[in-house]
């Protein structure tokens, strides 16, 4: 009971105001306080982790922290999410479907329709804002990937950043992935450098755990009885699969039997653990996955190594998450901490059939090659790689289900989920089979905290939550299933669940091989009215009660039920703003920006990076960089003039040993560098680089973009040129453009590392995408080329 008279802000002052304090009675605006005994909440979100990978669900990746949580709580074996990261995170943090809040796909793939614009309106308040309003501290560490792409820059607005959505403190990365050794970090609303480097033991997982502990510690000292909400969204096991060697060594030889054997072994463990039904059967072999025994010896050796690294990455992640829980336990608060651990979608196939030492190959359409991977066998998982495993492990990692991330078969949307709360769960160690979805967790957390969904958040009237609380299942394994209908849609791939039945309409086809056969290549097929009508004749139907792994398509034997399911999907689609249905190819669209669209972009040294979401796409188009610099008298200068990317892909316009250079990093396979023959003399100079396409793409579907001429100018005079046989096809990097320094992880690690700050005085650098290039004499260019 408070010793003070308090009142809600906006209501009449209940005290007395007299002429003097002696004649007055005080009253105070009420301090938000949660219900007595409200638990701390930790929401731990893994990334791209499949149902069959974690040890609590029979997987062969050892997760002792999650095993411990499972023993002190419950495993939900029928839990679902969307098929991609941004949409699932939107569901988790709003308690509503992803289209409802405009996050239909990755934030960067937004479209100008209410269900697709990646900008949740204030009437869909986020969970941290609700909890903060109710008296919780709210912290977030790790991956965000929920900001509107036009709002990622230092110009804001920051309304879709973590602090704009209700978190009081944030430390992590804004985009879909980041280098675990050299991450692209933000603290609160400001870009920051990692506190130290990998040579001193840095890894992002260690850093995130340290920050989470620090947030909790700071608040506990100030107000030990105040509960907190920690949103802990690690980048693991999304690419890059980066981890220290000692964690990899734990798994040496463990996966030599291959992915077919992995599926069989894990499936038996899943049945023994009760996390799959006893009548379940493994899904059929995926048409895109080669049988392990049909691989060559080198391919098997390389693939086993990839899984050793991935497993080590997950176990190391679990270790650092365990450090956070150990700290909470040291405060005596773990028993009354509600811990929820899930994955955001199924295992990822972005490594392709062979796996890749550099995920940038996938995004730039460059085929992965076994020989490139074998050259980096000992380096896999280290600083020199940005790796992803073969999709054979993806398929195995989602057992017993079919397919994977991006697709709405169960392999893409059925996720591991552990809920632990010793003070509130009596049936510890149990398994729950009720249907559940990511949208249910916000209602579950509020129910456990004793907080009703508020009518307003930050003064804005709220729309209802769309999920339902799982709290009734905590102590009753037979509690009725209340979540009986759930639609799915992800970039054209559709499905719907209804009371034990599931209908699926794959797009572009049930496999990539079939998509090619049907003339619907992945990432290049747009959904026209005619194609949508055609797709609506290809829905599949499954009875999950007898066939949980979607093996037997009943579409032909039960057409009336299938028709009802399709109609239900369209009804749910209208209700939750799913339409129009859009594919990956449909999402290549212009978006509004903060500020005007510019043909010339001015950069100033030391400014925050210009995020890739609003930076111009430079691939395949003529462009120029002009830097106004002052070269000091005292010796050769070095450093970045303008750069984007890191060692996996990108460009840098820079000075080194007094010479002017430009490097075009072709997805970590080749570095095309043009250099001035002479040093730039002391004094004021105009330094310029031009990229001039010289023909059509060399082989776009193989990731080889336009051939081009790279040219360097000093004070208007051409000083060097180089012909590129091809260039990057799609993206020059997921990191922002920087002036005067490089982001962590060098564009050309053979030449520099770290920030590589410029020792020349940069007045400004201008990136010109107008297409206006300097006319040059072909003969002089040819002569210059001969010097390179």
Tab-separated table of C-alpha atoms in Angstrom, residues 42-46 89 93 138-145 162-163 167-174 185-188 204-216 229-235 320-321 324:
chain	number	residue	atom	x	y	z
A	42	UNK	CA	12.595	-13.517	-21.205
A	43	UNK	CA	11.652	-14.155	-24.849
A	44	UNK	CA	14.561	-15.967	-26.494
A	45	UNK	CA	14.322	-16.086	-30.301
A	46	UNK	CA	16.591	-18.317	-32.340
A	89	UNK	CA	8.966	-11.159	-35.020
A	93	UNK	CA	5.804	-8.565	-30.434
A	138	UNK	CA	11.868	-3.413	-21.205
A	139	UNK	CA	15.151	-4.436	-22.811
A	140	UNK	CA	16.078	-5.846	-26.214
A	141	UNK	CA	19.326	-7.321	-27.455
A	142	UNK	CA	20.159	-8.792	-30.844
A	143	UNK	CA	18.346	-8.842	-34.149
A	144	UNK	CA	15.542	-6.356	-34.809
A	145	UNK	CA	14.642	-6.464	-38.536
A	162	UNK	CA	13.217	-0.741	-30.810
A	163	UNK	CA	12.979	2.361	-28.610
A	167	UNK	CA	11.892	-0.842	-25.417
A	168	UNK	CA	13.813	1.333	-22.986
A	169	UNK	CA	17.244	-0.012	-23.914
A	170	UNK	CA	18.514	-1.747	-27.042
A	171	UNK	CA	21.785	-3.221	-28.271
A	172	UNK	CA	22.011	-5.256	-31.454
A	173	UNK	CA	21.699	-5.132	-35.228
A	174	UNK	CA	18.883	-3.743	-37.320
A	185	UNK	CA	25.783	-2.608	-34.291
A	186	UNK	CA	23.291	-0.106	-32.925
A	187	UNK	CA	22.961	0.984	-29.315
A	188	UNK	CA	19.584	2.564	-28.648
A	204	UNK	CA	28.565	-11.197	-31.007
A	205	UNK	CA	26.912	-13.884	-28.859
A	206	UNK	CA	29.292	-13.111	-26.005
A	207	UNK	CA	28.635	-9.394	-26.430
A	208	UNK	CA	24.833	-9.789	-26.457
A	209	UNK	CA	24.893	-11.854	-23.270
A	210	UNK	CA	27.144	-9.286	-21.588
A	211	UNK	CA	24.757	-6.482	-22.567
A	212	UNK	CA	21.678	-8.371	-21.421
A	213	UNK	CA	23.270	-9.050	-18.058
A	214	UNK	CA	24.271	-5.399	-17.815
A	215	UNK	CA	20.730	-4.177	-18.530
A	216	UNK	CA	19.257	-6.462	-15.881
A	229	UNK	CA	10.937	-7.983	-20.100
A	230	UNK	CA	14.032	-9.072	-22.033
A	231	UNK	CA	13.673	-9.718	-25.757
A	232	UNK	CA	16.777	-11.721	-26.620
A	233	UNK	CA	16.996	-12.280	-30.378
A	234	UNK	CA	20.274	-13.905	-31.282
A	235	UNK	CA	21.478	-14.128	-34.869
A	320	UNK	CA	25.857	-17.602	-23.621
A	321	UNK	CA	22.100	-17.618	-23.165
A	324	UNK	CA	22.092	-14.723	-18.724
